[in-house]
Amino acid sequence: MNGAEMLIVIFVFGLAMSFLVAKGIWEAKEYHQKEIERERLNASGNGPSKVIKSEPAISR
């Protein structure tokens, strides 16, 4: 493998890695935005409330 082929391989590998990093950052940003929206809805009282499920009382 000569120098030009090696540069092409490194370039393609670099493009693939930068794509994966950008995709990860994009997904993390979307997840974070959904978390912010969920917290905003919970703070305003319009969102789903956290329900604590308790065991049914045992009649004796």
CSV table of N, CA and C in Angstrom, one decimal:
chain,number,residue,atom,x,y,z
A,1,MET,N,0.9,-1.2,0.0
A,1,MET,CA,0.0,0.0,0.0
A,1,MET,C,0.9,1.2,0.0
A,2,ASN,N,0.7,2.1,-1.0
A,2,ASN,CA,1.6,3.3,-1.0
A,2,ASN,C,1.0,4.4,-0.2
A,3,GLY,N,1.6,5.5,-0.3
A,3,GLY,CA,1.2,6.7,0.6
A,3,GLY,C,-0.1,7.2,0.3
A,4,ALA,N,-0.4,7.3,-1.0
A,4,ALA,CA,-1.7,7.9,-1.4
A,4,ALA,C,-2.9,7.0,-1.0
A,5,GLU,N,-2.7,5.7,-1.1
A,5,GLU,CA,-3.8,4.8,-0.7
A,5,GLU,C,-4.0,4.9,0.9
A,6,MET,N,-2.8,5.0,1.6
A,6,MET,CA,-2.9,5.1,3.0
A,6,MET,C,-3.6,6.4,3.4
A,7,LEU,N,-3.4,7.5,2.7
A,7,LEU,CA,-4.1,8.8,3.0
A,7,LEU,C,-5.6,8.7,2.7
A,8,ILE,N,-5.9,8.0,1.7
A,8,ILE,CA,-7.4,7.8,1.4
A,8,ILE,C,-8.0,7.0,2.5
A,9,VAL,N,-7.4,5.9,2.9
A,9,VAL,CA,-7.9,5.1,4.0
A,9,VAL,C,-8.1,5.9,5.3
A,10,ILE,N,-7.1,6.7,5.6
A,10,ILE,CA,-7.2,7.5,6.8
A,10,ILE,C,-8.3,8.5,6.7
A,11,PHE,N,-8.4,9.1,5.5
A,11,PHE,CA,-9.5,10.1,5.3
A,11,PHE,C,-10.9,9.5,5.4
A,12,VAL,N,-11.1,8.3,4.8
A,12,VAL,CA,-12.4,7.7,4.9
A,12,VAL,C,-12.7,7.3,6.3
A,13,PHE,N,-11.7,6.8,7.0
A,13,PHE,CA,-11.9,6.4,8.4
A,13,PHE,C,-12.2,7.6,9.3
A,14,GLY,N,-11.5,8.7,9.0
A,14,GLY,CA,-11.8,10.0,9.7
A,14,GLY,C,-13.2,10.5,9.5
A,15,LEU,N,-13.7,10.4,8.2
A,15,LEU,CA,-15.0,10.8,7.9
A,15,LEU,C,-16.0,9.9,8.7
A,16,ALA,N,-15.8,8.6,8.7
A,16,ALA,CA,-16.7,7.7,9.4
A,16,ALA,C,-16.8,8.0,10.9
A,17,MET,N,-15.6,8.2,11.5
A,17,MET,CA,-15.6,8.5,12.9
A,17,MET,C,-16.3,9.8,13.2
A,18,SER,N,-16.0,10.9,12.4
A,18,SER,CA,-16.7,12.2,12.6
A,18,SER,C,-18.2,12.1,12.5
A,19,PHE,N,-18.6,11.2,11.5
A,19,PHE,CA,-20.1,11.0,11.4
A,19,PHE,C,-20.7,10.4,12.6
A,20,LEU,N,-20.0,9.4,13.1
A,20,LEU,CA,-20.5,8.7,14.3
A,20,LEU,C,-20.5,9.6,15.5
A,21,VAL,N,-19.5,10.5,15.7
A,21,VAL,CA,-19.5,11.4,16.8
A,21,VAL,C,-20.6,12.4,16.6
A,22,ALA,N,-20.8,13.0,15.4
A,22,ALA,CA,-21.8,13.9,15.2
A,22,ALA,C,-23.2,13.3,15.5
A,23,LYS,N,-23.4,12.1,15.1
A,23,LYS,CA,-24.7,11.4,15.3
A,23,LYS,C,-24.9,11.2,16.8
A,24,GLY,N,-23.9,10.9,17.6
A,24,GLY,CA,-24.0,10.7,19.0
A,24,GLY,C,-24.3,12.1,19.7
A,25,ILE,N,-23.7,13.1,19.2
A,25,ILE,CA,-24.0,14.5,19.8
A,25,ILE,C,-25.4,14.9,19.5
A,26,TRP,N,-25.9,14.6,18.3
A,26,TRP,CA,-27.2,15.0,17.8
A,26,TRP,C,-28.3,14.2,18.7
A,27,GLU,N,-28.0,12.9,18.9
A,27,GLU,CA,-29.0,12.1,19.7
A,27,GLU,C,-29.0,12.6,21.2
A,28,ALA,N,-27.8,12.9,21.7
A,28,ALA,CA,-27.7,13.4,23.1
A,28,ALA,C,-28.5,14.7,23.2
A,29,LYS,N,-28.3,15.6,22.2
A,29,LYS,CA,-29.0,16.9,22.2
A,29,LYS,C,-30.5,16.7,22.2
A,30,GLU,N,-31.0,15.8,21.4
A,30,GLU,CA,-32.4,15.5,21.3
A,30,GLU,C,-33.0,14.9,22.6
A,31,TYR,N,-32.2,14.0,23.2
A,31,TYR,CA,-32.6,13.4,24.5
A,31,TYR,C,-32.7,14.5,25.5
A,32,HIS,N,-31.7,15.3,25.6
A,32,HIS,CA,-31.6,16.4,26.6
A,32,HIS,C,-32.8,17.4,26.4
A,33,GLN,N,-33.2,17.7,25.1
A,33,GLN,CA,-34.3,18.6,24.9
A,33,GLN,C,-35.6,17.9,25.4
A,34,LYS,N,-35.7,16.6,25.2
A,34,LYS,CA,-37.0,15.9,25.6
A,34,LYS,C,-37.0,16.0,27.2
A,35,GLU,N,-35.9,15.8,27.8
A,35,GLU,CA,-35.9,15.9,29.3
A,35,GLU,C,-36.3,17.2,29.8
A,36,ILE,N,-35.8,18.3,29.1
A,36,ILE,CA,-36.1,19.6,29.5
A,36,ILE,C,-37.6,19.9,29.3
A,37,GLU,N,-38.2,19.4,28.2
A,37,GLU,CA,-39.6,19.5,28.0
A,37,GLU,C,-40.4,18.8,29.0
A,38,ARG,N,-40.0,17.6,29.4
A,38,ARG,CA,-40.7,16.8,30.4
A,38,ARG,C,-40.7,17.5,31.7
A,39,GLU,N,-39.5,18.1,32.1
A,39,GLU,CA,-39.4,18.8,33.4
A,39,GLU,C,-40.3,20.0,33.3
A,40,ARG,N,-40.4,20.7,32.2
A,40,ARG,CA,-41.2,21.9,32.1
A,40,ARG,C,-42.7,21.5,32.3
A,41,LEU,N,-43.1,20.4,31.6
A,41,LEU,CA,-44.5,20.0,31.8
A,41,LEU,C,-44.8,19.6,33.2
A,42,ASN,N,-43.9,18.9,33.9
A,42,ASN,CA,-44.1,18.5,35.3
A,42,ASN,C,-44.2,19.7,36.2
A,43,ALA,N,-43.4,20.7,35.9
A,43,ALA,CA,-43.4,21.9,36.7
A,43,ALA,C,-44.7,22.7,36.6
A,44,SER,N,-45.2,22.7,35.4
A,44,SER,CA,-46.5,23.4,35.1
A,44,SER,C,-47.7,22.7,35.6
A,45,GLY,N,-47.6,21.4,35.9
A,45,GLY,CA,-48.7,20.6,36.4
A,45,GLY,C,-49.5,20.0,35.3
A,46,ASN,N,-49.1,20.2,34.0
A,46,ASN,CA,-49.9,19.7,32.9
A,46,ASN,C,-49.4,18.3,32.4
A,47,GLY,N,-48.2,18.0,32.9
A,47,GLY,CA,-47.6,16.7,32.4
A,47,GLY,C,-48.1,15.5,33.2
A,48,PRO,N,-47.5,14.4,32.8
A,48,PRO,CA,-47.9,13.2,33.6
A,48,PRO,C,-47.2,13.3,35.0
A,49,SER,N,-48.0,13.0,36.0
A,49,SER,CA,-47.5,13.0,37.3
A,49,SER,C,-46.9,11.7,37.7
A,50,LYS,N,-46.0,11.7,38.6
A,50,LYS,CA,-45.4,10.5,39.1
A,50,LYS,C,-46.3,9.8,40.1
A,51,VAL,N,-46.8,8.6,39.7
A,51,VAL,CA,-47.7,7.9,40.6
A,51,VAL,C,-47.0,6.9,41.4
A,52,ILE,N,-47.1,6.9,42.7
A,52,ILE,CA,-46.5,5.9,43.6
A,52,ILE,C,-47.5,4.8,43.8
A,53,LYS,N,-47.2,3.7,43.3
A,53,LYS,CA,-48.1,2.5,43.4
A,53,LYS,C,-47.9,1.9,44.8
A,54,SER,N,-48.9,1.7,45.5
A,54,SER,CA,-48.8,1.0,46.8
A,54,SER,C,-49.5,-0.3,46.7
A,55,GLU,N,-49.1,-1.2,47.5
A,55,GLU,CA,-49.8,-2.5,47.6
A,55,GLU,C,-51.2,-2.4,48.1
A,56,PRO,N,-52.1,-3.2,47.6
A,56,PRO,CA,-53.5,-3.1,48.2
A,56,PRO,C,-53.5,-3.6,49.6
A,57,ALA,N,-54.4,-3.0,50.4
A,57,ALA,CA,-54.4,-3.3,51.8
A,57,ALA,C,-55.0,-4.7,51.9
A,58,ILE,N,-54.5,-5.5,52.8
A,58,ILE,CA,-54.9,-6.9,53.1
A,58,ILE,C,-56.1,-6.8,54.1
A,59,SER,N,-57.2,-7.3,53.7
A,59,SER,CA,-58.4,-7.3,54.7
A,59,SER,C,-58.2,-8.5,55.6
A,60,ARG,N,-58.5,-8.2,56.9
A,60,ARG,CA,-58.3,-9.3,57.9
A,60,ARG,C,-59.7,-9.6,58.5
